[in-house]
PDB file of C-alpha atoms in Angstrom:
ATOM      1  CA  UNK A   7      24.564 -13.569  30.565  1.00  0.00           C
ATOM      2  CA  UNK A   8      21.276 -14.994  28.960  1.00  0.00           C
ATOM      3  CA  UNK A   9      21.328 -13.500  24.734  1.00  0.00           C
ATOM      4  CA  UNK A  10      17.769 -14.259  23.422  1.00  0.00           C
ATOM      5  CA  UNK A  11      16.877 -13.670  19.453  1.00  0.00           C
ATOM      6  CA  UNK A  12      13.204 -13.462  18.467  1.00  0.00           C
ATOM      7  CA  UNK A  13      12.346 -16.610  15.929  1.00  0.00           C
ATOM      8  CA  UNK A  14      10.442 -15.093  12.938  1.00  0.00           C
ATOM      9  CA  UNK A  15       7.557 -16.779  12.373  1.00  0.00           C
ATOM     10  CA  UNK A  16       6.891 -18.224   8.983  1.00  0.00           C
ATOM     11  CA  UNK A  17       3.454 -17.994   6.596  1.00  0.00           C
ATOM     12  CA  UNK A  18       2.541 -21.310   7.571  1.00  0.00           C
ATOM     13  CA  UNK A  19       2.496 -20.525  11.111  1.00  0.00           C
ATOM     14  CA  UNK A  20       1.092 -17.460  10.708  1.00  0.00           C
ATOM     15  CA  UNK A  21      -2.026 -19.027   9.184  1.00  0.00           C
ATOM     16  CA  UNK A  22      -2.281 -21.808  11.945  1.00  0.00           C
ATOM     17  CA  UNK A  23      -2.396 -18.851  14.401  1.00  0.00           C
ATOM     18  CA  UNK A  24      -5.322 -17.347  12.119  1.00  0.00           C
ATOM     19  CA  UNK A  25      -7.030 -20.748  11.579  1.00  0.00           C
ATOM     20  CA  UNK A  26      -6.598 -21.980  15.277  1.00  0.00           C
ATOM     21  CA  UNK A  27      -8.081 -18.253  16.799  1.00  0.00           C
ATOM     22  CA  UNK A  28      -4.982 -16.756  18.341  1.00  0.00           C
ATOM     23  CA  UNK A  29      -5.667 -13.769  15.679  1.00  0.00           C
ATOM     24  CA  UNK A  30      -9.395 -13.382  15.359  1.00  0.00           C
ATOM     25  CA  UNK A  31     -11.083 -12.771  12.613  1.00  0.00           C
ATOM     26  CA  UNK A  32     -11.036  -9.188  11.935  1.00  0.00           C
ATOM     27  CA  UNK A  33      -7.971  -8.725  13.831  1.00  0.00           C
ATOM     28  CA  UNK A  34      -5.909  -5.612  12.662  1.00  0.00           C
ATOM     29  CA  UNK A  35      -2.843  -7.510  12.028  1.00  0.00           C
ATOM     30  CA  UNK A  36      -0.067  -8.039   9.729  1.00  0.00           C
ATOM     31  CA  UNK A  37       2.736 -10.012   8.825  1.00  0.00           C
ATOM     32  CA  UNK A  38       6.088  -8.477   8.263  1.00  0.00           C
ATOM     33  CA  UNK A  39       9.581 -10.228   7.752  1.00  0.00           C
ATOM     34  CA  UNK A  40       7.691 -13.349  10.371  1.00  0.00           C
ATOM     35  CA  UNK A  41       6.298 -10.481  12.977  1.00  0.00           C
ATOM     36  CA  UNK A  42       2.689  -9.522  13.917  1.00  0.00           C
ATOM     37  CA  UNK A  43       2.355  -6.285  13.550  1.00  0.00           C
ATOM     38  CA  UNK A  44      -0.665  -4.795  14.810  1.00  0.00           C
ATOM     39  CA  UNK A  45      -2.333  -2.229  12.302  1.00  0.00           C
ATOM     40  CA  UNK A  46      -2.991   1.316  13.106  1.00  0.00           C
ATOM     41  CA  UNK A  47      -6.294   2.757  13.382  1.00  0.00           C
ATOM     42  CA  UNK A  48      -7.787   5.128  10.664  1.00  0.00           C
ATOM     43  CA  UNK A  49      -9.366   8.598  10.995  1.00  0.00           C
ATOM     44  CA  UNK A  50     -11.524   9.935   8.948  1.00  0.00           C
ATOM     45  CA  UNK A  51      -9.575  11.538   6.330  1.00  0.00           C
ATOM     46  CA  UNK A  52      -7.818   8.095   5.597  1.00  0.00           C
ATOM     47  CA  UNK A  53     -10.727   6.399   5.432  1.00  0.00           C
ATOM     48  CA  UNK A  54     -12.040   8.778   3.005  1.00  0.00           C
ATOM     49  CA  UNK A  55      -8.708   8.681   1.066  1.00  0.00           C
ATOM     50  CA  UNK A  56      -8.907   5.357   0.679  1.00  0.00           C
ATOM     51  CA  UNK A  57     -12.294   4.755  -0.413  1.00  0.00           C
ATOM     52  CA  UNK A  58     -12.376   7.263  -3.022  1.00  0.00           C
ATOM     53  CA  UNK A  59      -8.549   6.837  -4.367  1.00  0.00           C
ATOM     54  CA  UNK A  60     -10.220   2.528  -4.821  1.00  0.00           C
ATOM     55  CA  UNK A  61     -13.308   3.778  -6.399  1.00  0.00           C
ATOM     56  CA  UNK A  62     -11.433   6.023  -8.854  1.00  0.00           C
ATOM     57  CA  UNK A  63      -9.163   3.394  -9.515  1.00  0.00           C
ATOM     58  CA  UNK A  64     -11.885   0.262  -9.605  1.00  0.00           C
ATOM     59  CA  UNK A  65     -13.565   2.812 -12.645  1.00  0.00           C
ATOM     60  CA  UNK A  66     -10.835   3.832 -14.406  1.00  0.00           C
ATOM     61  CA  UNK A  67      -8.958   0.414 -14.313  1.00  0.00           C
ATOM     62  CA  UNK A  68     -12.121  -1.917 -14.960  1.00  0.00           C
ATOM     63  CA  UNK A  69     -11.322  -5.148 -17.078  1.00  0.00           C
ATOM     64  CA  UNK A  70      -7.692  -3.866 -17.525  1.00  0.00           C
ATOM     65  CA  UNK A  71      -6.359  -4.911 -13.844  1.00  0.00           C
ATOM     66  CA  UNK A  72      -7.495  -5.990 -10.311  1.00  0.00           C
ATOM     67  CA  UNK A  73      -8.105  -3.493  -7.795  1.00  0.00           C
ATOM     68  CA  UNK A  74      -7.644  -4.480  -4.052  1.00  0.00           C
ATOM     69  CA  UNK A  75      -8.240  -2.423  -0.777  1.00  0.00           C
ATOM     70  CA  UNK A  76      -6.344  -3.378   2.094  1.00  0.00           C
ATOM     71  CA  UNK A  77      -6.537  -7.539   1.281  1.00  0.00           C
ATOM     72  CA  UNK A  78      -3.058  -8.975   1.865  1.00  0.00           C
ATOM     73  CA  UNK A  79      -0.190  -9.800  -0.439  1.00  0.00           C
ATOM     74  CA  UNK A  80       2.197 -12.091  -0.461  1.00  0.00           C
ATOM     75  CA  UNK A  81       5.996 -11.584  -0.025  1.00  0.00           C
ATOM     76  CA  UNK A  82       9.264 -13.033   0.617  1.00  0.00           C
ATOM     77  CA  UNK A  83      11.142 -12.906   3.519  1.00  0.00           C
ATOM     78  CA  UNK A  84       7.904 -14.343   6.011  1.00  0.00           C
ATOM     79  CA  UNK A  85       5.889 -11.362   4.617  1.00  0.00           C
ATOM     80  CA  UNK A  86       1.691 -10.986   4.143  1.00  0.00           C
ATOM     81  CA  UNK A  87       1.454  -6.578   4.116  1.00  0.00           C
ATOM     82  CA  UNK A  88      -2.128  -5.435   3.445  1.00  0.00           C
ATOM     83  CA  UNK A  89      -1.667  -2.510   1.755  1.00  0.00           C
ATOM     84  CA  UNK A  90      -4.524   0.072   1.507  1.00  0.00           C
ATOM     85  CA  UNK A  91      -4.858  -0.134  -2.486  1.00  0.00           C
ATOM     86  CA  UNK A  92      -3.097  -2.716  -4.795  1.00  0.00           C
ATOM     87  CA  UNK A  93      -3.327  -3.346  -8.435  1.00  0.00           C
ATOM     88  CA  UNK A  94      -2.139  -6.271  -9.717  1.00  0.00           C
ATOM     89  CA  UNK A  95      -2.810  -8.261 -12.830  1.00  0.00           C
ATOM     90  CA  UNK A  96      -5.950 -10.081 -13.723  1.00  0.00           C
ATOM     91  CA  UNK A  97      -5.388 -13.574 -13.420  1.00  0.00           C
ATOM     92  CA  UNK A  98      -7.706 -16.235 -14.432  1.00  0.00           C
ATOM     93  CA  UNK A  99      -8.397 -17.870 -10.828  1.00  0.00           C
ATOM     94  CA  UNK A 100      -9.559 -14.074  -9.753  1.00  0.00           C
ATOM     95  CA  UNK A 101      -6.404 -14.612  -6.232  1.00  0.00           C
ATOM     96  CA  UNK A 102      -8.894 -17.638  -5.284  1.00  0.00           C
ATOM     97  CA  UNK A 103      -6.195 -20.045  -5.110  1.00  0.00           C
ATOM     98  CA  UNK A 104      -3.383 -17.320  -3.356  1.00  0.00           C
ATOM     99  CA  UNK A 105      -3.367 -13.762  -2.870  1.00  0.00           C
ATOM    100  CA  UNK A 106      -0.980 -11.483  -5.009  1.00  0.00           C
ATOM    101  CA  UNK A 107       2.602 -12.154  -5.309  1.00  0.00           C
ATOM    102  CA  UNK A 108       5.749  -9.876  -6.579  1.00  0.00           C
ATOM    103  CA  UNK A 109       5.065 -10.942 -10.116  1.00  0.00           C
ATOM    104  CA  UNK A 110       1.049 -10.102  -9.896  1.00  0.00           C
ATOM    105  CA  UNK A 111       2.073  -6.972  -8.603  1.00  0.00           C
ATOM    106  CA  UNK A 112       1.699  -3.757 -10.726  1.00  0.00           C
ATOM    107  CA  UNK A 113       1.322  -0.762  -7.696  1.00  0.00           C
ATOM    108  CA  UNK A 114       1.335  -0.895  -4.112  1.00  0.00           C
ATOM    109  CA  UNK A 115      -0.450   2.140  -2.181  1.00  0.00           C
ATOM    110  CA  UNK A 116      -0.630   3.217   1.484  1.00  0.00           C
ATOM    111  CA  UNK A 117      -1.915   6.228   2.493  1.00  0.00           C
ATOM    112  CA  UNK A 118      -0.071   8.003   5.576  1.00  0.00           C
ATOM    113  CA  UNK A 119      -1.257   9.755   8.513  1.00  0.00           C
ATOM    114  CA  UNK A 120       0.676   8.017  11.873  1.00  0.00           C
ATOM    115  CA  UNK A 121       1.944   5.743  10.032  1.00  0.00           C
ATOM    116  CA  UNK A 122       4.612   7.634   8.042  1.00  0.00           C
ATOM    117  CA  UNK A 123       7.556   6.624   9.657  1.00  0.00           C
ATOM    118  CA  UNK A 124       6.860   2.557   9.234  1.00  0.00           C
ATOM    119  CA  UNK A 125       5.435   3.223   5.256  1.00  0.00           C
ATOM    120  CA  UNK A 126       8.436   4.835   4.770  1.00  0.00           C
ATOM    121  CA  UNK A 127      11.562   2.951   6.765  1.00  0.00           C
ATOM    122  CA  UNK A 128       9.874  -0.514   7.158  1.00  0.00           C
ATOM    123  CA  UNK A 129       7.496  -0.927   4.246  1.00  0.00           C
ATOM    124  CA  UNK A 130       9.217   0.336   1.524  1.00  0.00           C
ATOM    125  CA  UNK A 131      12.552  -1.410   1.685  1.00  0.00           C
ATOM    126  CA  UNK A 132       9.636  -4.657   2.152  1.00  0.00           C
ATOM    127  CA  UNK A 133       8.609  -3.374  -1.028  1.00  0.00           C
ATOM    128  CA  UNK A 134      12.058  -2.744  -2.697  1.00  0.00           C
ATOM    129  CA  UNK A 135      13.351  -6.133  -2.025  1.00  0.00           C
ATOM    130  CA  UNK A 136      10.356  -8.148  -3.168  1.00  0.00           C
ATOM    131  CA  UNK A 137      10.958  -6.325  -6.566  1.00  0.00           C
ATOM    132  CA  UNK A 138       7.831  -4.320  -6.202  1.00  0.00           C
ATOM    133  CA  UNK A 139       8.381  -1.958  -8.987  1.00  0.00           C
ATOM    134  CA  UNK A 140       6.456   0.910  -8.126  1.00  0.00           C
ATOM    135  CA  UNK A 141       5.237   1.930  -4.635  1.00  0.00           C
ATOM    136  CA  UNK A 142       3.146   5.243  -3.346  1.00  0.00           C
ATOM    137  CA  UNK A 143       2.392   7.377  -0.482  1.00  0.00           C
ATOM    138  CA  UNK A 144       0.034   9.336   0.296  1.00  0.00           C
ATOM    139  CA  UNK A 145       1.094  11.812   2.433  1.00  0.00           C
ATOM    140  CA  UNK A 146      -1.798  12.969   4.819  1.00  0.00           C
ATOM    141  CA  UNK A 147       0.570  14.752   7.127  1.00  0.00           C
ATOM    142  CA  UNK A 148       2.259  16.668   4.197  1.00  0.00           C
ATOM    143  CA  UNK A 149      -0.289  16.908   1.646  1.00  0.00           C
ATOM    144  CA  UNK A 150       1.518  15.559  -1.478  1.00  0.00           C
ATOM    145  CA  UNK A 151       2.232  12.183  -3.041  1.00  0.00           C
ATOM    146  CA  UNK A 152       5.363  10.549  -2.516  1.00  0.00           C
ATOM    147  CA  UNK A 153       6.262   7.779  -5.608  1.00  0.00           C
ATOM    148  CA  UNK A 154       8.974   5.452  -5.466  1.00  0.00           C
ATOM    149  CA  UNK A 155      10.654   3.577  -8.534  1.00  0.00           C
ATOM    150  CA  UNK A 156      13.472   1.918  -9.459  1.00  0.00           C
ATOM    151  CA  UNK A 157      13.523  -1.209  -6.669  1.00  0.00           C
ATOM    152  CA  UNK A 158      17.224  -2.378  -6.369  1.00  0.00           C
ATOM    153  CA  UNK A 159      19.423  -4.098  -3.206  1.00  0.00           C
ATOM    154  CA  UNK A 160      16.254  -3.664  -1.182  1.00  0.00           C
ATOM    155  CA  UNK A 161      15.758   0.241  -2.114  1.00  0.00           C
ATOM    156  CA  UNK A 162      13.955   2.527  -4.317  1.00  0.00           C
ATOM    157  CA  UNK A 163      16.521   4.378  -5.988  1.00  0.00           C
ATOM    158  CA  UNK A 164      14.190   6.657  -7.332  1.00  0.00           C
ATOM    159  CA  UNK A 165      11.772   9.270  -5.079  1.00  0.00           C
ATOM    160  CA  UNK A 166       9.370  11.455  -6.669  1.00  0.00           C
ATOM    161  CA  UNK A 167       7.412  14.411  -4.947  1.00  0.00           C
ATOM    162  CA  UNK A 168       4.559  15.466  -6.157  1.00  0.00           C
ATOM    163  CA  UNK A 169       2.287  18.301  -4.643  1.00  0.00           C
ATOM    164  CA  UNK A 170       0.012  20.780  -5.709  1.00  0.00           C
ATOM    165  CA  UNK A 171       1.118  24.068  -6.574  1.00  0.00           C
ATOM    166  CA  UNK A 172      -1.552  25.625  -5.436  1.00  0.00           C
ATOM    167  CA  UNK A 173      -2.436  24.725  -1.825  1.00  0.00           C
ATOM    168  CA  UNK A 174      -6.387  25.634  -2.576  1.00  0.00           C
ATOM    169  CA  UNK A 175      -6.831  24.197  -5.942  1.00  0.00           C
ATOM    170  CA  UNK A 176      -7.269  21.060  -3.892  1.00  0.00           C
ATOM    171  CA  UNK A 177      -4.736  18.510  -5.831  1.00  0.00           C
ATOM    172  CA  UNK A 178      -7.206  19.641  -9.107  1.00  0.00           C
ATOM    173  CA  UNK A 179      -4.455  20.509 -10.993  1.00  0.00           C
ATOM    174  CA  UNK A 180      -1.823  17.281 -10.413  1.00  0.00           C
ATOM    175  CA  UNK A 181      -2.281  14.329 -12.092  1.00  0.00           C
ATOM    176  CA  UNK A 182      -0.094  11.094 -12.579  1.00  0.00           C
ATOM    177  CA  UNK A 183       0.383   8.182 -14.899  1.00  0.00           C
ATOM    178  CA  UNK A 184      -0.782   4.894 -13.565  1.00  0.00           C
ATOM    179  CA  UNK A 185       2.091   2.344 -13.833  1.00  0.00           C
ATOM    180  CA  UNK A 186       1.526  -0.125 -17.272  1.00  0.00           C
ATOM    181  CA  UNK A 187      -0.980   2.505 -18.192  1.00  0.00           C
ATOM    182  CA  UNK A 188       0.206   5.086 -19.431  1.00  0.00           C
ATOM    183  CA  UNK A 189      -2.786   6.555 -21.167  1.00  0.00           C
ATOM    184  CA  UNK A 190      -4.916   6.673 -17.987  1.00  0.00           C
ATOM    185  CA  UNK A 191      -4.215   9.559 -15.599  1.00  0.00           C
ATOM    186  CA  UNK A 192      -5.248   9.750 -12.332  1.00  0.00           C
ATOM    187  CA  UNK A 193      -6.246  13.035 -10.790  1.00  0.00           C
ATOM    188  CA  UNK A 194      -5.322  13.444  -7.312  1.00  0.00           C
ATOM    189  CA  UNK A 195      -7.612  15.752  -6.679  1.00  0.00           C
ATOM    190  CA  UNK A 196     -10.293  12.783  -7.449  1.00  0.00           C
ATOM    191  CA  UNK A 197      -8.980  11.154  -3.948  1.00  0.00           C
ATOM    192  CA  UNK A 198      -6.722  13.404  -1.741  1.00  0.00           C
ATOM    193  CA  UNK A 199      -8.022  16.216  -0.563  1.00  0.00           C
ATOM    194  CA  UNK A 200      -5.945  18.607   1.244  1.00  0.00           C
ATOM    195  CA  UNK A 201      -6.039  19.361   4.765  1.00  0.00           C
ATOM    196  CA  UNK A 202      -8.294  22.835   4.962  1.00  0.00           C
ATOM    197  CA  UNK A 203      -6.440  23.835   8.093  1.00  0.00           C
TER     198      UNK A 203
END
């Protein structure tokens, strides 16, 4: 009997592939622990998620850190994710000369729809063991705001819930602390709106 093992591939390859036009520019893809994931597409309502929870954050985090939608990052283990939102430090090459790493790295944010299962069992232990030290959800399918903290042995070891109390207030109510900022809050209701069926 034949055993076979898929080889991860590594960064370097990764970018040959990208550079020699196996994966076309403006592919969907990603690269996670050296495989090519292909990335799901968005509706509407994470589209719209998106844009506006960048825009909040591209206002309310001006000149203090870098805001990034959906631009990869760079991880250990053979990884490039590209998260919906990150915000990393400023840095003085503005991530001309590489894209984020770990230490860069303030928040990571994907927002959820089909995609819950992976963001939660294949992304976030990604996250964990790079040492990412605070990671969101947000939970289309649920309505709420899932936060993870506390990265250790490849797990968060600390989960956080957040949802509104009142279905119809529309998240106006809930806030939350952005990460190394503590006096900015960020209203939810400013980017996730709940479903209105």
């Amino acid at each position: 009997m034949i055993s076979t093992q898929v080889r991860p591939l590594t960064r370097a390859e990764y970018y040959q592939m990208i550079e020699s036009g196996i994966i076309q520019e403006g592919e969907r893809v990603e690269l996670i622990s050296g495989q090519i994931f292909t990335m799901a597409a968005k509706g509407t309502r994470h589209t719209l998620c998106t844009r506006k929870l960048f825009k909040h954050l591209l206002a309310l985090l001006g000149g203090l850190a870098d805001v990034q939608s959906q631009d990869p990052i760079t991880l250990p283990n053979n990884s490039e994710p590209e998260p919906d939102i990150v915000i990393a430090r400023l840095r003085s090459d503005d991530y001309m000369d590489s894209h984020p790493t770990p230490p860069d790295i303030i928040l990571v944010v994907e927002v959820a729809d089909s995609t819950i299962k992976f963001d939660r069992e294949t992304k976030a232990p990604l996250y964990a063991a790079a040492g990412i030290s605070e990671y969101w959800i947000v939970n289309l399918n649920d309505n709420y705001l899932e936060v993870y903290s506390e990265p250790a042995g490849g797990i968060y070891n600390n989960i956080k819930i957040i949802q509104p109390r009142n279905e119809q207030s529309f998240f106006d109510e809930e806030s939350i602390d952005l990460p190394q900022f503590p006096a900015i809050k960020l209203r939810l209701g400013d980017f996730f709106l709940a479903s209105k069926t």
